[in-house]
mmCIF file of C-alpha atoms in Angstrom:
data_model
loop_
_atom_site.group_PDB
_atom_site.id
_atom_site.type_symbol
_atom_site.label_atom_id
_atom_site.label_comp_id
_atom_site.label_asym_id
_atom_site.label_seq_id
_atom_site.Cartn_x
_atom_site.Cartn_y
_atom_site.Cartn_z
ATOM 1 C CA MET U 1 229.306 152.993 151.032
ATOM 2 C CA PRO U 2 231.647 150.405 152.544
ATOM 3 C CA VAL U 3 232.799 147.267 150.635
ATOM 4 C CA PRO U 4 229.821 144.496 150.672
ATOM 5 C CA PRO U 5 230.576 141.543 153.316
ATOM 6 C CA ASP U 6 232.180 138.715 152.007
ATOM 7 C CA PRO U 7 228.809 136.462 151.862
ATOM 8 C CA VAL U 8 227.526 139.081 150.005
ATOM 9 C CA LEU U 9 230.186 139.455 147.468
ATOM 10 C CA LYS U 10 230.332 135.460 147.047
ATOM 11 C CA ALA U 11 226.227 134.999 146.655
ATOM 12 C CA ALA U 12 226.633 137.996 143.752
ATOM 13 C CA VAL U 13 229.337 135.990 141.932
ATOM 14 C CA ARG U 14 226.540 133.210 141.974
ATOM 15 C CA TRP U 15 223.529 135.198 140.726
ATOM 16 C CA LEU U 16 225.771 136.287 138.101
ATOM 17 C CA GLU U 17 226.845 132.902 137.135
ATOM 18 C CA HIS U 18 223.223 131.801 136.922
ATOM 19 C CA LEU U 19 220.977 134.671 136.181
ATOM 20 C CA PRO U 20 222.173 134.705 132.263
ATOM 21 C CA THR U 21 220.472 131.319 131.625
ATOM 22 C CA SER U 22 217.760 131.240 134.260
ATOM 23 C CA GLU U 23 215.008 133.828 135.724
ATOM 24 C CA VAL U 24 215.173 135.516 139.037
ATOM 25 C CA THR U 25 212.770 133.106 140.736
ATOM 26 C CA ARG U 26 213.932 130.144 139.839
ATOM 27 C CA THR U 27 217.682 131.064 140.683
ATOM 28 C CA ARG U 28 216.459 132.263 143.956
ATOM 29 C CA ALA U 29 214.579 128.863 144.552
ATOM 30 C CA LEU U 30 217.614 127.007 143.458
ATOM 31 C CA PHE U 31 219.839 128.865 145.904
ATOM 32 C CA ILE U 32 217.746 128.198 148.893
ATOM 33 C CA SER U 33 216.771 124.607 147.899
ATOM 34 C CA TYR U 34 220.131 122.973 147.239
ATOM 35 C CA ASN U 35 222.425 122.014 149.760
ATOM 36 C CA ALA U 36 225.318 123.100 147.744
ATOM 37 C CA PHE U 37 224.235 126.839 147.812
ATOM 38 C CA GLY U 38 223.333 126.527 151.689
ATOM 39 C CA ASP U 39 226.690 127.677 152.907
ATOM 40 C CA LEU U 40 224.951 130.994 152.587
ATOM 41 C CA THR U 41 221.624 132.176 153.960
ATOM 42 C CA PRO U 42 218.553 133.725 151.793
ATOM 43 C CA THR U 43 219.129 136.947 153.539
ATOM 44 C CA GLN U 44 222.658 136.796 152.273
ATOM 45 C CA TYR U 45 221.312 135.981 148.565
ATOM 46 C CA SER U 46 218.870 138.826 148.972
ATOM 47 C CA ALA U 47 221.302 141.281 149.871
ATOM 48 C CA ALA U 48 223.457 140.350 147.057
ATOM 49 C CA TYR U 49 220.594 140.874 144.557
ATOM 50 C CA ASP U 50 219.649 144.198 145.864
ATOM 51 C CA TRP U 51 223.355 145.412 145.599
ATOM 52 C CA LEU U 52 224.035 144.225 142.067
ATOM 53 C CA GLN U 53 220.988 146.481 141.290
ATOM 54 C CA LYS U 54 221.996 149.167 143.104
ATOM 55 C CA VAL U 55 225.361 149.028 141.424
ATOM 56 C CA GLY U 56 223.953 148.690 137.949
ATOM 57 C CA ILE U 57 225.097 145.286 137.329
ATOM 58 C CA ILE U 58 221.700 143.965 136.731
ATOM 59 C CA ASP U 59 218.369 145.819 136.052
ATOM 60 C CA THR U 60 215.118 146.223 138.133
ATOM 61 C CA SER U 61 213.889 142.804 136.064
ATOM 62 C CA GLY U 62 216.886 141.112 137.130
ATOM 63 C CA ARG U 63 218.360 141.061 133.566
ATOM 64 C CA VAL U 64 222.144 141.133 133.766
ATOM 65 C CA ILE U 65 223.107 144.365 131.899
ATOM 66 C CA SER U 66 226.687 143.805 131.401
ATOM 67 C CA PRO U 67 226.933 140.830 128.193
ATOM 68 C CA SER U 68 229.640 139.192 130.193
ATOM 69 C CA PRO U 69 230.461 140.535 133.730
ATOM 70 C CA GLN U 70 233.707 139.440 135.303
ATOM 71 C CA ARG U 71 234.819 139.244 138.788
ATOM 72 C CA SER U 72 236.708 142.537 138.274
ATOM 73 C CA GLU U 73 233.845 144.253 137.471
ATOM 74 C CA LEU U 74 232.276 143.100 140.834
ATOM 75 C CA PHE U 75 235.487 144.255 142.548
ATOM 76 C CA GLU U 76 235.373 147.833 141.087
ATOM 77 C CA ALA U 77 231.414 148.067 142.118
ATOM 78 C CA ALA U 78 232.420 146.777 145.775
ATOM 79 C CA ILE U 79 235.112 149.513 146.115
ATOM 80 C CA SER U 80 233.540 152.421 144.392
ATOM 81 C CA GLY U 81 231.794 153.722 147.220
ATOM 82 C CA THR U 82 234.904 153.512 149.749
ATOM 83 C CA LEU U 83 235.805 156.907 151.453
ATOM 84 C CA TRP U 84 239.781 156.206 150.404
ATOM 85 C CA LEU U 85 239.383 155.459 146.722
ATOM 86 C CA ALA U 86 239.265 159.612 145.751
ATOM 87 C CA ASP U 87 242.642 159.369 147.128
ATOM 88 C CA ALA U 88 244.019 156.390 146.032
ATOM 89 C CA ASP U 89 246.794 158.026 144.100
ATOM 90 C CA VAL U 90 248.596 158.931 146.979
ATOM 91 C CA LEU U 91 247.639 156.440 149.375
ATOM 92 C CA VAL U 92 247.801 152.876 147.135
ATOM 93 C CA SER U 93 251.033 153.162 145.448
ATOM 94 C CA SER U 94 251.902 149.181 145.707
ATOM 95 C CA THR U 95 249.970 145.965 146.617
ATOM 96 C CA THR U 96 251.111 146.343 150.110
ATOM 97 C CA GLU U 97 249.115 149.413 150.719
ATOM 98 C CA LEU U 98 246.189 147.895 149.471
ATOM 99 C CA PRO U 99 243.466 148.806 152.010
ATOM 100 C CA GLU U 100 242.307 146.106 153.946
ATOM 101 C CA ASP U 101 238.350 145.957 152.647
ATOM 102 C CA ALA U 102 239.910 145.977 149.305
ATOM 103 C CA MET U 103 242.300 143.045 149.757
ATOM 104 C CA ARG U 104 239.240 140.925 151.400
ATOM 105 C CA ALA U 105 237.110 141.446 148.267
ATOM 106 C CA ALA U 106 239.745 140.572 146.006
ATOM 107 C CA ASN U 107 240.415 137.585 148.230
ATOM 108 C CA THR U 108 236.611 136.508 148.165
ATOM 109 C CA LEU U 109 236.462 137.236 144.255
ATOM 110 C CA GLY U 110 239.676 135.121 143.374
ATOM 111 C CA LEU U 111 241.813 137.956 142.225
ATOM 112 C CA SER U 112 245.231 138.503 143.092
ATOM 113 C CA PRO U 113 247.094 141.585 144.971
ATOM 114 C CA ARG U 114 248.277 142.599 141.622
ATOM 115 C CA GLN U 115 244.912 142.553 139.892
ATOM 116 C CA ALA U 116 243.392 144.586 142.446
ATOM 117 C CA LEU U 117 245.922 146.902 142.509
ATOM 118 C CA ALA U 118 245.326 147.531 138.699
ATOM 119 C CA LEU U 119 241.676 147.495 139.203
ATOM 120 C CA VAL U 120 241.971 150.248 142.222
ATOM 121 C CA ARG U 121 244.099 152.466 139.717
ATOM 122 C CA HIS U 122 241.478 151.492 136.845
ATOM 123 C CA SER U 123 238.789 152.986 139.253
ATOM 124 C CA TRP U 124 240.608 155.993 140.667
ATOM 125 C CA GLY U 125 241.224 157.220 137.120
ATOM 126 C CA LYS U 126 237.434 156.983 136.459
ATOM 127 C CA VAL U 127 236.410 158.655 139.553
ATOM 128 C CA ASP U 128 239.224 161.240 139.310
ATOM 129 C CA THR U 129 238.218 162.179 135.815
ATOM 130 C CA ALA U 130 234.650 162.927 136.849
ATOM 131 C CA GLU U 131 235.506 164.963 139.736
ATOM 132 C CA ARG U 132 237.999 166.987 138.289
ATOM 133 C CA HIS U 133 235.735 167.966 135.405
ATOM 134 C CA ARG U 134 232.969 168.781 138.146
ATOM 135 C CA ILE U 135 235.450 170.604 140.209
ATOM 136 C CA GLY U 136 236.895 172.504 137.489
ATOM 137 C CA SER U 137 233.383 173.564 135.724
ATOM 138 C CA ALA U 138 232.600 174.899 139.479
ATOM 139 C CA GLY U 139 235.953 176.775 139.715
ATOM 140 C CA GLU U 140 235.975 178.295 136.511
ATOM 141 C CA HIS U 141 232.305 179.624 137.232
ATOM 142 C CA ALA U 142 233.291 180.880 140.740
ATOM 143 C CA LEU U 143 236.032 182.900 139.462
ATOM 144 C CA MET U 144 234.026 184.056 136.324
ATOM 145 C CA LYS U 145 231.600 185.653 138.980
ATOM 146 C CA LEU U 146 234.271 187.056 141.379
ATOM 147 C CA LEU U 147 235.883 188.685 138.748
ATOM 148 C CA SER U 148 232.744 189.853 137.279
ATOM 149 C CA ASP U 149 231.471 191.688 140.388
ATOM 150 C CA ALA U 150 235.003 193.096 141.117
ATOM 151 C CA THR U 151 235.894 194.727 137.790
ATOM 152 C CA SER U 152 234.339 196.743 135.041
ATOM 153 C CA ALA U 153 236.451 194.642 132.444
ATOM 154 C CA THR U 154 234.465 191.969 130.269
ATOM 155 C CA VAL U 155 235.059 188.849 131.391
ATOM 156 C CA ARG U 156 234.663 186.084 128.879
ATOM 157 C CA HIS U 157 234.512 182.462 129.730
ATOM 158 C CA MET U 158 236.360 181.193 126.855
ATOM 159 C CA ALA U 159 236.322 177.575 127.382
ATOM 160 C CA ALA U 160 232.364 177.689 127.149
ATOM 161 C CA GLU U 161 233.118 178.362 123.629
ATOM 162 C CA SER U 162 236.062 176.068 122.941
ATOM 163 C CA ASP U 163 238.636 174.263 124.648
ATOM 164 C CA GLY U 164 241.203 174.996 121.681
ATOM 165 C CA TYR U 165 242.007 178.549 123.216
ATOM 166 C CA GLY U 166 244.585 177.303 125.703
ATOM 167 C CA TYR U 167 243.150 179.086 128.437
ATOM 168 C CA ASP U 168 239.517 179.402 130.307
ATOM 169 C CA ILE U 169 238.724 182.898 131.111
ATOM 170 C CA SER U 170 239.532 186.219 129.241
ATOM 171 C CA VAL U 171 239.597 189.626 131.009
ATOM 172 C CA GLU U 172 239.059 192.171 128.403
ATOM 173 C CA THR U 173 239.302 195.916 128.293
ATOM 174 C CA PRO U 174 239.701 198.617 125.199
ATOM 175 C CA SER U 175 243.644 198.537 125.886
ATOM 176 C CA ARG U 176 244.407 195.082 126.728
ATOM 177 C CA SER U 177 243.422 191.383 127.240
ATOM 178 C CA ILE U 178 244.563 189.031 130.095
ATOM 179 C CA HIS U 179 244.135 185.153 129.612
ATOM 180 C CA LEU U 180 243.413 182.999 132.547
ATOM 181 C CA GLU U 181 244.096 179.194 132.739
ATOM 182 C CA VAL U 182 242.262 178.308 135.833
ATOM 183 C CA LYS U 183 243.016 175.079 137.812
ATOM 184 C CA THR U 184 240.998 174.015 140.834
ATOM 185 C CA THR U 185 241.347 172.019 143.640
ATOM 186 C CA ILE U 186 239.394 170.986 147.144
ATOM 187 C CA ARG U 187 242.556 169.890 148.789
ATOM 188 C CA ARG U 188 244.437 171.695 151.477
ATOM 189 C CA GLY U 189 247.732 169.859 151.640
ATOM 190 C CA ARG U 190 248.377 169.366 148.217
ATOM 191 C CA LEU U 191 248.197 171.081 144.809
ATOM 192 C CA ARG U 192 248.444 168.890 141.748
ATOM 193 C CA ILE U 193 247.357 169.969 138.472
ATOM 194 C CA TYR U 194 246.918 168.599 134.982
ATOM 195 C CA LEU U 195 248.374 170.660 132.274
ATOM 196 C CA SER U 196 247.449 170.002 128.326
ATOM 197 C CA ARG U 197 250.150 170.407 125.624
ATOM 198 C CA ASN U 198 248.213 173.454 124.060
ATOM 199 C CA GLU U 199 247.683 175.036 127.225
ATOM 200 C CA PHE U 200 251.619 174.838 128.122
ATOM 201 C CA GLU U 201 252.173 176.118 124.335
ATOM 202 C CA THR U 202 249.893 178.904 124.766
ATOM 203 C CA SER U 203 251.507 179.740 127.944
ATOM 204 C CA THR U 204 255.201 180.094 126.454
ATOM 205 C CA GLN U 205 253.499 181.982 123.169
ATOM 206 C CA ASP U 206 251.221 184.368 125.107
ATOM 207 C CA PRO U 207 252.642 186.984 127.492
ATOM 208 C CA THR U 208 249.433 187.607 128.975
ATOM 209 C CA TRP U 209 248.754 183.884 129.989
ATOM 210 C CA VAL U 210 248.067 183.513 133.563
ATOM 211 C CA LEU U 211 247.923 180.284 135.760
ATOM 212 C CA THR U 212 245.437 180.696 138.206
ATOM 213 C CA VAL U 213 244.492 178.207 140.988
ATOM 214 C CA LEU U 214 241.157 178.667 142.929
ATOM 215 C CA ARG U 215 240.619 176.417 146.195
ATOM 216 C CA LEU U 216 237.000 175.689 146.821
ATOM 217 C CA SER U 217 235.212 174.268 150.163
ATOM 218 C CA HIS U 218 233.853 170.848 149.641
ATOM 219 C CA ASP U 219 230.282 172.640 149.006
ATOM 220 C CA LEU U 220 232.201 174.299 145.965
ATOM 221 C CA GLN U 221 232.457 177.638 147.522
ATOM 222 C CA PRO U 222 235.735 179.780 146.596
ATOM 223 C CA LEU U 223 237.874 179.975 149.714
ATOM 224 C CA ALA U 224 241.410 181.053 148.265
ATOM 225 C CA VAL U 225 243.059 182.218 145.008
ATOM 226 C CA ALA U 226 246.832 181.887 143.837
ATOM 227 C CA THR U 227 248.633 182.362 140.891
ATOM 228 C CA VAL U 228 251.427 179.567 139.978
ATOM 229 C CA ASP U 229 255.103 181.159 139.064
ATOM 230 C CA ARG U 230 255.486 180.878 135.154
ATOM 231 C CA ASP U 231 259.039 180.138 135.371
ATOM 232 C CA TRP U 232 258.712 177.152 137.625
ATOM 233 C CA LEU U 233 255.730 176.112 135.359
ATOM 234 C CA LEU U 234 258.186 176.192 132.345
ATOM 235 C CA ALA U 235 260.852 174.533 134.202
ATOM 236 C CA ALA U 236 258.242 171.862 135.892
ATOM 237 C CA VAL U 237 256.886 170.382 132.420
ATOM 238 C CA PRO U 238 258.563 166.966 130.999
ATOM 239 C CA ALA U 239 260.734 167.290 127.972
ATOM 240 C CA ASP U 240 259.961 165.529 124.806
ATOM 241 C CA GLN U 241 262.814 162.453 124.344
ATOM 242 C CA THR U 242 262.737 162.333 120.687
ATOM 243 C CA LEU U 243 261.519 163.750 117.705
ATOM 244 C CA GLY U 244 258.973 161.171 117.046
ATOM 245 C CA GLY U 245 257.192 161.605 120.394
ATOM 246 C CA ARG U 246 255.995 164.206 122.401
ATOM 247 C CA TRP U 247 253.904 164.691 125.814
ATOM 248 C CA GLU U 248 250.315 165.535 125.676
ATOM 249 C CA SER U 249 249.187 165.896 129.308
ATOM 250 C CA ALA U 250 251.292 166.376 132.073
ATOM 251 C CA ARG U 251 250.352 165.680 135.676
ATOM 252 C CA LEU U 252 252.396 168.482 137.898
ATOM 253 C CA ASP U 253 252.453 168.758 141.988
ATOM 254 C CA VAL U 254 253.154 172.556 142.652
ATOM 255 C CA PRO U 255 255.167 173.131 145.723
ATOM 256 C CA PRO U 256 253.725 176.327 147.946
ATOM 257 C CA GLU U 257 256.767 177.881 146.850
ATOM 258 C CA ALA U 258 255.683 178.253 143.355
ATOM 259 C CA THR U 259 252.652 180.155 144.071
ATOM 260 C CA SER U 260 251.551 183.601 145.403
ATOM 261 C CA SER U 261 248.747 184.367 147.023
ATOM 262 C CA GLY U 262 245.868 186.300 145.233
ATOM 263 C CA MET U 263 245.253 187.181 141.222
ATOM 264 C CA HIS U 264 248.299 188.245 138.974
ATOM 265 C CA PRO U 265 249.091 191.941 139.462
ATOM 266 C CA MET U 266 247.885 192.432 135.909
ATOM 267 C CA VAL U 267 244.229 191.181 136.839
ATOM 268 C CA THR U 268 244.242 192.997 140.430
ATOM 269 C CA SER U 269 245.485 196.541 138.493
ATOM 270 C CA LEU U 270 241.981 196.206 136.647
ATOM 271 C CA LEU U 271 239.863 195.372 140.040
ATOM 272 C CA THR U 272 237.399 198.333 141.008
ATOM 273 C CA SER U 273 235.996 196.350 144.054
ATOM 274 C CA PRO U 274 238.234 195.329 146.632
ATOM 275 C CA VAL U 275 237.419 191.696 146.708
ATOM 276 C CA PRO U 276 239.792 190.129 149.549
ATOM 277 C CA ILE U 277 239.810 186.620 147.968
ATOM 278 C CA LEU U 278 241.199 188.097 144.654
ATOM 279 C CA VAL U 279 244.089 190.183 146.338
ATOM 280 C CA GLY U 280 245.183 187.082 148.397
ATOM 281 C CA GLU U 281 243.137 187.298 151.485
ATOM 282 C CA PRO U 282 243.026 184.560 152.688
ATOM 283 C CA PRO U 283 246.480 183.776 151.860
ATOM 284 C CA TRP U 284 247.005 180.537 149.774
ATOM 285 C CA PRO U 285 247.520 177.656 152.255
ATOM 286 C CA GLY U 286 251.144 176.629 152.417
#
């Protein structure tokens, strides 16, 4: 959904200024009847009202849902449907890189470029958190099915039981157990993962802990599997700077040379069916 046109955003501001103290019919009549509001058309006021309902700022009766909606809330709603927002962490690193539609909305709403940049980052954070959860869950379930179909070992979804294990999937035989931490992406050109402190500390204490990455298509179908090199991981995580502080979550950009296509040999040795994706066919994209 594109950013609403400037007149619609301007009309939205006026709706939010008047609706808390006046009913919808009276406010609409005010906009149409008074010359002070005549710079916008009735159609633009109607479009703004419909948009405010669509993005959840007012309810179906015209009641403002937020107790005191700010222009920042309008800005975040305006950019929420843009195609670039999902990649804003890469595309927008400074005010000079703000997309044209974001700058236009900021100007209309009286926000500075610095405020707009902060709101873009805040909006991206909310979108990214929800998207990572959706994709991560899909990846874990997809790998569970691939492994269950390819081995007679017991495959357990540990993350469904608790997030305290430090890994997501356990592959168990009577004589051994392999612990897989699963990271999932739908991006082809870049592999960015988030590692918790618990996951990292588990990796240092558990020799059977393996960091596995799964690439899914946009419709969440498995495309490729790779294993991240443990030595690279240990060197890449941040170091605690003082005894009084420590990192709890790290964002890591994994280079192609730190991955190898397919599951770890500990896992492939247990496969009873030659599933190509699990042994690195097709190879992980470089």
